[in-house]
Coordinates of C-alpha atoms and ligand atoms in Angstrom, one line a residue:
X108 CA 3.0 -3.3 -6.5
X109 CA 4.6 -1.1 -9.1
X110 CA 2.5 0.5 -11.7
X111 CA -1.2 1.5 -11.6
X112 CA -4.1 -0.7 -10.6
X113 CA -6.2 -1.4 -13.7
X114 CA -9.7 -0.7 -12.5
X115 CA -12.2 -2.4 -14.8
X116 CA -15.2 -3.1 -12.5
X117 CA -18.4 -1.5 -13.7
X118 CA -18.3 1.1 -11.0
X119 CA -16.6 2.7 -9.4
X120 CA -14.9 3.8 -12.6
X121 CA -11.7 5.6 -13.2
X122 CA -11.7 9.2 -12.1
X123 CA -10.0 11.5 -14.7
X124 CA -7.1 13.5 -13.3
X125 CA -9.0 16.7 -14.3
X126 CA -11.8 15.7 -12.0
X127 CA -9.4 14.7 -9.2
X128 CA -7.9 18.1 -9.4
X129 CA -11.2 19.9 -9.5
X130 CA -12.2 18.1 -6.3
X131 CA -9.1 19.3 -4.4
X132 CA -10.7 22.4 -2.9
X133 CA -10.7 24.2 0.4
X134 CA -13.9 24.0 2.2
X135 CA -16.2 27.0 1.9
X136 CA -19.5 28.3 3.4
X137 CA -22.4 26.6 1.7
X138 CA -24.6 29.4 2.8
X139 CA -22.5 32.2 1.2
X140 CA -23.7 34.5 -1.5
X141 CA -21.3 32.9 -3.9
X142 CA -22.4 29.3 -3.4
X143 CA -25.5 29.3 -5.8
X144 CA -23.1 29.6 -8.8
X145 CA -21.9 26.0 -8.1
X146 CA -25.3 24.6 -7.4
X147 CA -26.7 26.2 -10.7
X148 CA -23.8 24.9 -12.8
X149 CA -24.5 21.4 -11.5
X150 CA -28.2 21.5 -12.0
X151 CA -28.0 23.1 -15.5
X152 CA -25.4 20.6 -16.6
X153 CA -27.6 17.8 -15.3
X154 CA -30.6 19.0 -17.3
X155 CA -28.6 18.6 -20.5
X156 CA -27.4 15.2 -19.4
X157 CA -30.9 14.0 -18.6
X158 CA -32.2 15.7 -21.7
X159 CA -34.9 17.6 -19.9
X160 CA -36.2 21.1 -19.8
X161 CA -39.1 20.5 -17.5
X162 CA -37.7 18.0 -15.1
X163 CA -35.9 18.8 -11.8
X164 CA -32.4 17.2 -11.4
X165 CA -31.7 16.5 -7.7
X166 CA -28.4 15.5 -6.1
X167 CA -28.6 13.7 -2.8
X168 CA -25.6 12.8 -0.6
X169 CA -26.1 9.1 -1.1
X170 CA -25.3 6.4 -3.7
X171 CA -27.7 5.4 -6.4
X172 CA -29.6 3.2 -3.9
X173 CA -30.7 6.2 -2.0
X174 CA -32.4 7.6 -5.1
X175 CA -34.3 4.3 -5.6
X176 CA -35.7 4.8 -2.1
X177 CA -36.4 8.5 -2.8
X178 CA -38.4 7.6 -5.9
X179 CA -40.6 5.2 -4.0
X180 CA -41.2 7.2 -0.8
X181 CA -41.7 10.5 -2.5
X182 CA -44.2 9.4 -5.1
X183 CA -46.2 6.5 -3.6
X184 CA -48.6 5.9 -0.8
X185 CA -48.0 3.1 1.7
X186 CA -49.1 -0.2 0.1
X187 CA -49.3 1.1 -3.4
X188 CA -48.6 -1.4 -6.2
X189 CA -45.6 -1.3 -8.4
X190 CA -44.6 -3.4 -11.5
X191 CA -41.0 -4.4 -12.1
X192 CA -39.2 -7.0 -14.2
X193 CA -36.3 -8.8 -12.5
X194 CA -33.4 -10.0 -14.7
X195 CA -30.3 -9.4 -12.5
X196 CA -29.0 -8.4 -9.1
X197 CA -29.9 -4.7 -9.5
X198 CA -33.4 -5.1 -10.7
X199 CA -33.7 -7.7 -7.9
X200 CA -32.5 -5.3 -5.2
X201 CA -34.9 -2.6 -6.3
X202 CA -37.8 -5.0 -6.3
X203 CA -36.7 -6.2 -2.8
X204 CA -36.5 -2.6 -1.6
X205 CA -40.1 -2.0 -2.8
X206 CA -41.3 -5.0 -0.7
X207 CA -39.2 -4.0 2.3
X208 CA -40.7 -0.5 2.2
X209 CA -44.2 -2.0 2.3
X210 CA -45.3 -1.6 -1.3
X211 CA -47.0 -4.4 -3.2
X212 CA -44.7 -5.7 -5.9
X213 CA -45.7 -7.5 -9.1
X214 CA -42.5 -9.0 -10.4
X215 CA -42.1 -10.1 -14.0
X216 CA -39.5 -12.9 -13.6
X217 CA -37.2 -12.8 -16.6
X218 CA -34.2 -15.1 -17.4
X219 CA -30.9 -13.5 -16.4
X220 CA -29.3 -12.6 -19.7
X221 CA -32.5 -11.1 -21.2
X222 CA -33.9 -7.6 -20.7
X223 CA -37.2 -5.9 -20.1
X224 CA -40.0 -8.2 -21.4
X225 CA -42.1 -5.5 -23.1
X226 CA -45.1 -7.8 -24.0
X227 CA -45.4 -9.0 -20.4
X228 CA -45.3 -5.4 -19.1
X229 CA -48.1 -4.7 -21.7
X230 CA -50.1 -7.7 -20.5
X231 CA -49.9 -6.7 -16.8
X232 CA -50.8 -3.1 -17.6
X233 CA -53.7 -4.2 -19.8
X234 CA -55.0 -6.5 -17.1
X235 CA -54.8 -3.7 -14.5
X236 CA -58.2 -2.1 -15.5
X237 CA -58.5 -0.5 -12.0
X238 CA -55.1 1.2 -12.4
X239 CA -53.9 -0.2 -9.1
X240 CA -50.3 -0.1 -10.4
X241 CA -48.9 3.3 -9.5
X242 CA -45.4 3.0 -10.8
X243 CA -43.7 0.9 -13.5
X244 CA -40.0 0.3 -12.8
X245 CA -37.3 -0.7 -15.3
X246 CA -33.5 -1.1 -15.0
X247 CA -32.1 0.4 -18.2
X248 CA -28.8 -1.3 -17.9
X249 CA -28.6 -4.4 -15.7
X250 CA -25.0 -4.2 -14.6
X251 CA -25.0 -7.7 -13.2
X252 CA -25.6 -9.4 -16.5
X253 CA -24.5 -6.8 -19.1
X254 CA -28.0 -6.4 -20.5
X255 CA -29.5 -3.1 -21.8
X256 CA -33.3 -2.6 -22.2
X257 CA -35.4 -0.2 -24.3
X258 CA -36.9 2.4 -22.0
X259 CA -38.5 4.3 -24.9
X260 CA -40.3 1.2 -26.0
X261 CA -41.6 0.7 -22.4
X262 CA -43.0 4.2 -22.5
X263 CA -44.7 3.4 -25.8
X264 CA -46.2 0.2 -24.2
X265 CA -47.6 2.4 -21.3
X266 CA -49.0 4.9 -23.7
X267 CA -50.5 2.1 -25.8
X268 CA -52.4 0.8 -22.8
X269 CA -53.3 4.4 -21.7
X270 CA -52.1 3.4 -18.2
X271 CA -51.5 6.4 -16.0
X272 CA -48.7 4.9 -13.8
X273 CA -45.5 6.8 -13.2
X274 CA -42.4 5.5 -15.0
X275 CA -39.2 5.0 -12.8
X276 CA -36.0 4.2 -14.5
X277 CA -32.7 2.9 -13.0
X278 CA -30.1 4.4 -15.2
X279 CA -27.3 4.1 -12.7
X280 CA -24.9 2.4 -15.1
X281 CA -26.3 4.0 -18.2
X282 CA -26.4 7.7 -17.6
X283 CA -23.6 9.5 -19.4
X284 CA -22.7 6.3 -21.4
X285 CA -25.9 5.2 -23.2
X286 CA -28.6 7.5 -24.5
X287 CA -31.2 8.6 -22.0
X288 CA -34.1 11.1 -22.7
X289 CA -36.1 12.2 -19.7
X290 CA -38.6 14.4 -21.6
X291 CA -38.9 12.6 -24.9
X292 CA -39.4 9.2 -23.2
X293 CA -41.8 10.5 -20.6
X294 CA -39.7 9.3 -17.7
X295 CA -41.0 10.4 -14.3
X296 CA -38.0 9.5 -12.1
X297 CA -34.5 8.7 -13.4
X298 CA -32.1 7.3 -10.8
X299 CA -28.4 7.4 -11.1
X300 CA -25.2 7.8 -9.1
X301 CA -21.8 9.5 -9.3
X302 CA -19.4 6.6 -9.6
X303 CA -20.2 5.2 -13.0
X304 CA -20.7 7.2 -16.2
X305 CA -20.1 10.4 -14.3
X306 CA -16.6 9.3 -13.5
X307 CA -16.7 10.5 -9.9
X308 CA -16.2 8.8 -6.5
X309 CA -19.3 7.3 -5.0
X310 CA -21.3 9.6 -2.8
X311 CA -23.8 11.5 -4.9
X312 CA -27.2 10.1 -5.7
X313 CA -28.0 11.8 -9.0
X314 CA -31.7 11.8 -9.9
X315 CA -34.2 13.6 -12.1
X316 CA -37.9 14.1 -11.3
X317 CA -40.7 15.1 -13.7
X318 CA -43.3 17.7 -12.9
X319 CA -45.9 14.8 -12.8
X320 CA -43.8 13.0 -10.2
X321 CA -43.3 16.3 -8.2
X322 CA -47.0 16.7 -8.2
X323 CA -47.5 13.2 -7.0
X324 CA -45.0 13.9 -4.2
X325 CA -47.1 16.7 -2.9
X326 CA -49.9 14.3 -1.8
X327 CA -48.0 11.0 -1.4
X328 CA -48.1 9.9 2.2
X329 CA -45.1 7.5 2.5
X330 CA -42.8 8.6 5.3
X331 CA -39.7 10.4 4.2
X332 CA -37.6 13.2 5.5
X333 CA -33.9 13.3 4.5
X334 CA -34.8 12.2 0.9
X335 CA -37.7 14.6 0.5
X336 CA -37.9 16.0 -3.0
X337 CA -39.8 19.1 -2.0
X338 CA -37.2 20.2 0.5
X339 CA -34.5 19.7 -2.1
X340 CA -36.2 21.4 -4.9
X341 CA -37.1 24.4 -2.8
X342 CA -33.6 24.9 -1.5
X343 CA -32.1 24.3 -4.9
X344 CA -34.3 27.0 -6.5
X345 CA -32.4 29.5 -4.4
X346 CA -29.1 27.9 -5.2
X347 CA -28.7 26.1 -1.9
X348 CA -29.2 22.7 -0.2
X349 CA -31.3 21.8 2.8
X350 CA -28.3 20.3 4.5
X351 CA -24.5 20.4 4.1
X352 CA -23.6 19.3 0.6
X353 CA -20.3 17.5 -0.2
X354 CA -18.3 20.3 -1.6
X355 CA -15.5 18.3 -3.3
X356 CA -18.1 16.0 -5.0
X357 CA -20.1 19.0 -6.3
X358 CA -16.9 20.5 -7.7
X359 CA -16.1 17.2 -9.3
X360 CA -19.7 16.9 -10.7
X361 CA -19.4 20.3 -12.3
X362 CA -16.1 19.3 -13.9
X363 CA -17.5 15.9 -15.0
X364 CA -20.5 17.6 -16.7
X365 CA -18.2 20.1 -18.4
X366 CA -16.1 17.2 -19.8
X367 CA -19.2 15.4 -21.1
X368 CA -20.4 18.6 -22.7
X369 CA -17.1 19.3 -24.3
X370 CA -16.9 15.8 -25.8
X371 CA -20.5 16.1 -26.8
X372 CA -23.1 13.6 -25.4
X373 CA -23.7 11.9 -28.7
X374 CA -19.9 11.5 -29.1
X375 CA -19.7 10.0 -25.6
X376 CA -22.5 7.5 -26.5
X377 CA -20.7 6.6 -29.8
X378 CA -17.4 6.1 -28.0
X379 CA -19.0 3.7 -25.5
X380 CA -20.7 1.8 -28.4
X381 CA -17.4 1.6 -30.3
X382 CA -15.3 0.5 -27.3
X383 CA -17.9 -2.1 -26.3
X384 CA -17.8 -3.5 -29.8
X385 CA -14.1 -4.2 -29.4
X386 CA -14.6 -5.9 -26.0
X387 CA -17.4 -8.1 -27.5
X388 CA -15.1 -9.0 -30.5
X389 CA -12.5 -10.1 -27.9
X390 CA -15.0 -12.3 -26.1
X391 CA -16.9 -13.8 -29.0
X392 CA -14.5 -13.8 -31.9
X393 CA -11.2 -14.0 -30.0
X394 CA -11.8 -16.1 -26.9
X395 CA -14.8 -17.9 -28.4
X396 CA -16.6 -17.5 -25.1
X397 CA -20.2 -16.5 -24.5
X398 CA -21.7 -13.4 -23.0
X399 CA -24.4 -13.6 -20.3
X400 CA -26.5 -11.4 -22.6
X401 CA -28.2 -14.0 -24.8
X402 CA -28.8 -12.0 -27.9
X403 CA -27.3 -8.8 -29.6
X404 CA -30.5 -6.8 -28.8
X405 CA -29.5 -7.0 -25.1
X406 CA -25.8 -6.2 -25.4
X407 CA -24.8 -3.5 -23.0
X408 CA -22.4 -0.8 -24.1
X409 CA -21.1 -0.3 -20.6
X410 CA -20.4 -3.7 -19.2
X411 CA -19.8 -7.2 -20.6
X412 CA -20.5 -10.3 -18.4
X413 CA -18.4 -13.2 -19.7
X414 CA -19.6 -16.7 -19.0
X415 CA -16.9 -19.2 -17.9
X416 CA -16.8 -22.7 -19.4
X417 CA -17.9 -25.7 -17.3
X418 CA -15.5 -26.4 -14.5
X419 CA -14.0 -22.9 -14.3
X420 CA -15.0 -20.4 -11.6
X421 CA -15.2 -16.8 -12.6
X422 CA -14.1 -16.0 -9.0
X423 CA -10.8 -17.7 -9.7
X424 CA -10.2 -15.5 -12.7
X425 CA -10.9 -12.4 -10.7
X426 CA -8.6 -13.4 -7.8
X427 CA -5.8 -14.3 -10.2
X428 CA -6.2 -11.1 -12.2
X429 CA -6.1 -9.0 -9.0
X430 CA -3.4 -10.7 -7.0
X431 CA -1.0 -11.4 -9.9
X432 CA -1.7 -8.6 -12.4
X433 CA -3.2 -5.8 -10.4
X434 CA -6.3 -5.9 -12.6
X435 CA -9.7 -5.4 -11.0
X436 CA -12.5 -7.3 -12.9
X437 CA -16.2 -7.4 -11.8
X438 CA -17.5 -10.4 -10.0
X439 CA -20.6 -12.5 -10.8
X440 CA -23.3 -11.5 -8.3
X441 CA -25.9 -13.7 -6.6
X442 CA -27.4 -16.2 -9.1
X443 CA -24.5 -15.8 -11.5
X444 CA -21.8 -15.9 -8.8
X445 CA -18.8 -17.9 -10.0
X446 CA -20.3 -18.4 -13.4
X447 CA -18.9 -15.3 -15.0
X448 CA -16.7 -12.3 -14.6
X449 CA -17.4 -8.8 -15.9
X450 CA -15.4 -6.1 -17.7
X451 CA -16.7 -2.6 -17.1
X452 CA -16.2 -0.4 -20.2
X453 CA -17.8 2.8 -19.0
X454 CA -16.5 6.2 -18.2
X455 CA -13.1 7.7 -18.9
X456 CA -11.6 5.0 -21.3
X457 CA -9.9 4.5 -24.6
X458 CA -8.8 1.6 -26.7
X459 CA -5.4 1.1 -25.1
X460 CA -6.8 1.1 -21.6
X461 CA -9.2 -1.6 -22.6
X462 CA -6.5 -3.6 -24.4
X463 CA -4.7 -3.7 -21.1
X464 CA -7.8 -5.1 -19.4
X465 CA -8.4 -7.6 -22.2
X466 CA -4.8 -8.7 -22.1
X467 CA -4.9 -9.0 -18.3
X468 CA -8.1 -11.0 -18.4
X469 CA -6.5 -13.3 -21.0
X470 CA -3.5 -13.9 -18.8
X471 CA -5.7 -14.6 -15.7
X472 CA -7.9 -17.0 -17.7
X473 CA -5.0 -18.9 -19.1
X474 CA -3.4 -19.2 -15.6
X475 CA -6.6 -20.8 -14.2
X476 CA -7.0 -23.2 -17.1
X477 CA -9.5 -21.5 -19.5
X478 CA -8.7 -23.0 -22.9
X479 CA -8.5 -19.8 -25.0
X480 CA -6.0 -19.0 -27.7
X481 CA -3.3 -16.8 -26.2
X482 CA -3.6 -13.2 -27.4
X483 CA -6.7 -14.0 -29.4
X484 CA -8.8 -11.4 -27.5
X485 CA -6.3 -8.6 -27.9
X486 CA -6.1 -9.4 -31.7
X487 CA -9.8 -9.5 -32.1
X488 CA -10.3 -6.2 -30.3
X489 CA -7.5 -4.6 -32.3
X490 CA -9.1 -5.9 -35.6
X491 CA -12.4 -4.4 -34.5
X492 CA -11.1 -1.0 -33.6
X493 CA -8.9 -0.8 -36.7
X494 CA -11.9 -1.4 -38.9
X495 CA -14.5 0.6 -37.1
X496 CA -14.7 4.2 -36.0
X497 CA -17.1 5.9 -33.7
X498 CA -19.2 6.9 -36.7
X499 CA -21.9 8.8 -34.9
X500 CA -19.0 10.8 -33.6
X501 CA -18.5 12.5 -36.9
X502 CA -22.2 12.6 -37.5
X503 CA -22.9 14.4 -34.3
X504 CA -20.1 16.8 -34.9
X505 CA -21.2 17.6 -38.4
X506 CA -24.9 16.9 -39.1
X507 CA -24.5 18.0 -42.7
X508 CA -22.0 15.3 -43.4
X509 CA -24.1 12.8 -41.6
X510 CA -27.1 13.6 -43.7
X511 CA -25.1 13.1 -46.9
X512 CA -23.8 9.8 -45.6
X513 CA -27.3 8.6 -45.0
X514 CA -28.4 9.8 -48.4
X515 CA -25.6 7.9 -50.2
X516 CA -25.7 4.8 -48.0
Ligands
LIG135 C1 -24.3 0.4 -9.2 C2 -25.8 0.2 -9.5 C3 -26.8 0.4 -8.5 C4 -26.4 0.7 -7.1 O1 -25.9 1.9 -7.0 P1 -25.1 2.3 -5.7 O2 -24.5 3.6 -6.1 O3 -24.1 1.2 -5.4 O4 -26.1 2.5 -4.6 C5 -28.1 0.3 -8.9 N1 -28.4 0.0 -10.1 C6 -27.5 -0.3 -11.1 C7 -28.0 -0.7 -12.4 C8 -26.2 -0.2 -10.8 O5 -25.3 -0.5 -11.7

């Protein structure tokens, strides 16, 4: 097919040319005296991204799933109890992993389309007077349903019940797109990966571990070896890795972190919010369709899951979009298979790229019989972007102006 594939799945995301170029490197000796410079640039950049001064960022040669496993096996003892809410395929898979690794799992079953049920977390923690729950797990951005949850509020719930459990956060499809604050929110392990907000190929498990979690890891007896935090932190302290790292991916990571820092994290978040607003305008105002996320409080700024009307399969839209228009949309997973399709709006994107995806989704939907008004999504997204600006953008760039705006608002 002529032209480029339009990649709008919520990971892997588009890799900017600048990162592609940065990854084209000759191999080098990862034990050389020069190597620590690269390691340190990555770790320092990750500290800013995770918003931590005391936590230890760790990069494993894995995808995000490996970091889920590392969090559990490093910090817990066999049979320990964990608490997790399940509201989509990713929170499901993490809960499933907990069970398969032999931990006792208390699952807060939550309708797919809603996010973390804070009052039910509170009830479970309050009931747990003996403090048998050792870790509280939350998926910050459920990629399967396009639902974002409030991690800070969960920390406040934990503090309110004075529960000492560790807090583990899956931020795989949030980090570098939606605000995340390791230290301020008292997160013990944050799990992410390279192929979403970091705009890299898959292959790096990117995680961050608090001092409290590292302390727990010192005595936790679950079996682990390749994913041992201690080995990694000790090697990293000298600028090295306990085994051969992926050199191109580390070069790519350094470039990605530089790009995010140059744009400014707050500007990156504002851009995601603003672009997501245009996509939601297309879905809700233009096409008059529904999102899987049932209320605005749950809307994700990185992925929108669009429910199909009765009698239409989301899978048909996806096949049509790909085979006829060379547009890759995200599929409905598990419980919502066929019921929806997803547009990923995370990473290296702007309005015109998203207009291409919206126009392509519109063509594919019309082709398979969805009764939408032709061009209505494109028009609604355009109207949104013409009347909104990434306001925090200017605010972050110039706090003085922002303060004045608040004062006069
Ligand atoms: C993509 C994703 C994962 C899985 O990460 P892999 O890198 O595919 O292992 C986990 N959680 C969420 C929320 C995700 O979006």
